[in-house]
Amino acid sequence: MRAVVQTVGRASVTVDGEVVGAIENGLLVLLGVTHTDTAETAQTMARKVHELRILDDERSAADTGAPILVVSQFTLYGDARKGRRPSWTAAAPAEVAEPLVTAVVDALRQRNAPVETGRFRAHMLVESTNVGPRTLLLDL
């Protein structure tokens, strides 16, 4: 599982002209799933994202109650080392990925994190205003 975590002043996801998820002053998490990920990987990712000390004064979302916007992003497993057309073979198929993305979201909510999401398999318009900017890649 991979996540790109960014500190944001605001972020939102729009699908077909409708805002389906939006936050202010929190974390935008672009989340990718690979074939070997499990429910345990999802739990670990949720803990790492929630406790990641990337906010002001080295604080975490767990410390501050900052909201988290989780957006599924299979392209995090794209491989463009050969040529110009990326291969997506390292990305888990939707049937595997969707329940694991949901498991990360559920695990964050079990930790009392305020979580918004995008919409799986939808064409999403993701907008964000980065703060810092601070961006980190978590690769489990």
PDB file of N, CA, C and O in Angstrom, residues 10 37 50 64 67 78 86 97 108 111:
ATOM      1  N   ARG A  10      -7.184  23.395   2.324  1.00  0.00           N
ATOM      2  CA  ARG A  10      -8.492  22.872   1.918  1.00  0.00           C
ATOM      3  C   ARG A  10      -8.269  21.865   0.795  1.00  0.00           C
ATOM      4  O   ARG A  10      -7.310  21.961   0.052  1.00  0.00           O
ATOM      5  N   ASP A  37      -1.409  -6.469  -0.500  1.00  0.00           N
ATOM      6  CA  ASP A  37      -1.959  -5.781   0.663  1.00  0.00           C
ATOM      7  C   ASP A  37      -3.069  -6.596   1.317  1.00  0.00           C
ATOM      8  O   ASP A  37      -3.782  -7.353   0.652  1.00  0.00           O
ATOM      9  N   HIS A  50      -2.700   8.628  10.572  1.00  0.00           N
ATOM     10  CA  HIS A  50      -3.283   9.354  11.697  1.00  0.00           C
ATOM     11  C   HIS A  50      -2.231   9.891  12.651  1.00  0.00           C
ATOM     12  O   HIS A  50      -2.375  10.990  13.191  1.00  0.00           O
ATOM     13  N   THR A  64      -4.294  16.706  16.834  1.00  0.00           N
ATOM     14  CA  THR A  64      -5.050  17.937  16.584  1.00  0.00           C
ATOM     15  C   THR A  64      -6.506  17.727  16.207  1.00  0.00           C
ATOM     16  O   THR A  64      -7.289  18.678  16.223  1.00  0.00           O
ATOM     17  N   PRO A  67      -8.964  16.960  10.030  1.00  0.00           N
ATOM     18  CA  PRO A  67      -9.691  16.060   9.134  1.00  0.00           C
ATOM     19  C   PRO A  67      -8.778  15.460   8.069  1.00  0.00           C
ATOM     20  O   PRO A  67      -7.728  16.019   7.744  1.00  0.00           O
ATOM     21  N   GLY A  78       1.727   2.956 -10.831  1.00  0.00           N
ATOM     22  CA  GLY A  78       2.120   2.998 -12.234  1.00  0.00           C
ATOM     23  C   GLY A  78       3.626   2.860 -12.385  1.00  0.00           C
ATOM     24  O   GLY A  78       4.396   3.343 -11.555  1.00  0.00           O
ATOM     25  N   PRO A  86       2.725   4.054 -19.092  1.00  0.00           N
ATOM     26  CA  PRO A  86       2.851   3.362 -17.802  1.00  0.00           C
ATOM     27  C   PRO A  86       2.156   2.008 -17.803  1.00  0.00           C
ATOM     28  O   PRO A  86       1.136   1.812 -18.464  1.00  0.00           O
ATOM     29  N   ALA A  97      -8.856  -3.802  -4.366  1.00  0.00           N
ATOM     30  CA  ALA A  97      -8.486  -2.493  -3.820  1.00  0.00           C
ATOM     31  C   ALA A  97      -9.614  -1.820  -3.053  1.00  0.00           C
ATOM     32  O   ALA A  97      -9.385  -1.249  -1.972  1.00  0.00           O
ATOM     33  N   LEU A 108      -9.463   4.571  10.242  1.00  0.00           N
ATOM     34  CA  LEU A 108      -9.285   5.966  10.655  1.00  0.00           C
ATOM     35  C   LEU A 108     -10.481   6.433  11.479  1.00  0.00           C
ATOM     36  O   LEU A 108     -10.321   7.099  12.511  1.00  0.00           O
ATOM     37  N   ARG A 111     -10.520   5.347  14.933  1.00  0.00           N
ATOM     38  CA  ARG A 111      -9.586   6.136  15.735  1.00  0.00           C
ATOM     39  C   ARG A 111     -10.155   7.531  16.004  1.00  0.00           C
ATOM     40  O   ARG A 111      -9.458   8.401  16.471  1.00  0.00           O
TER      41      ARG A 111
END
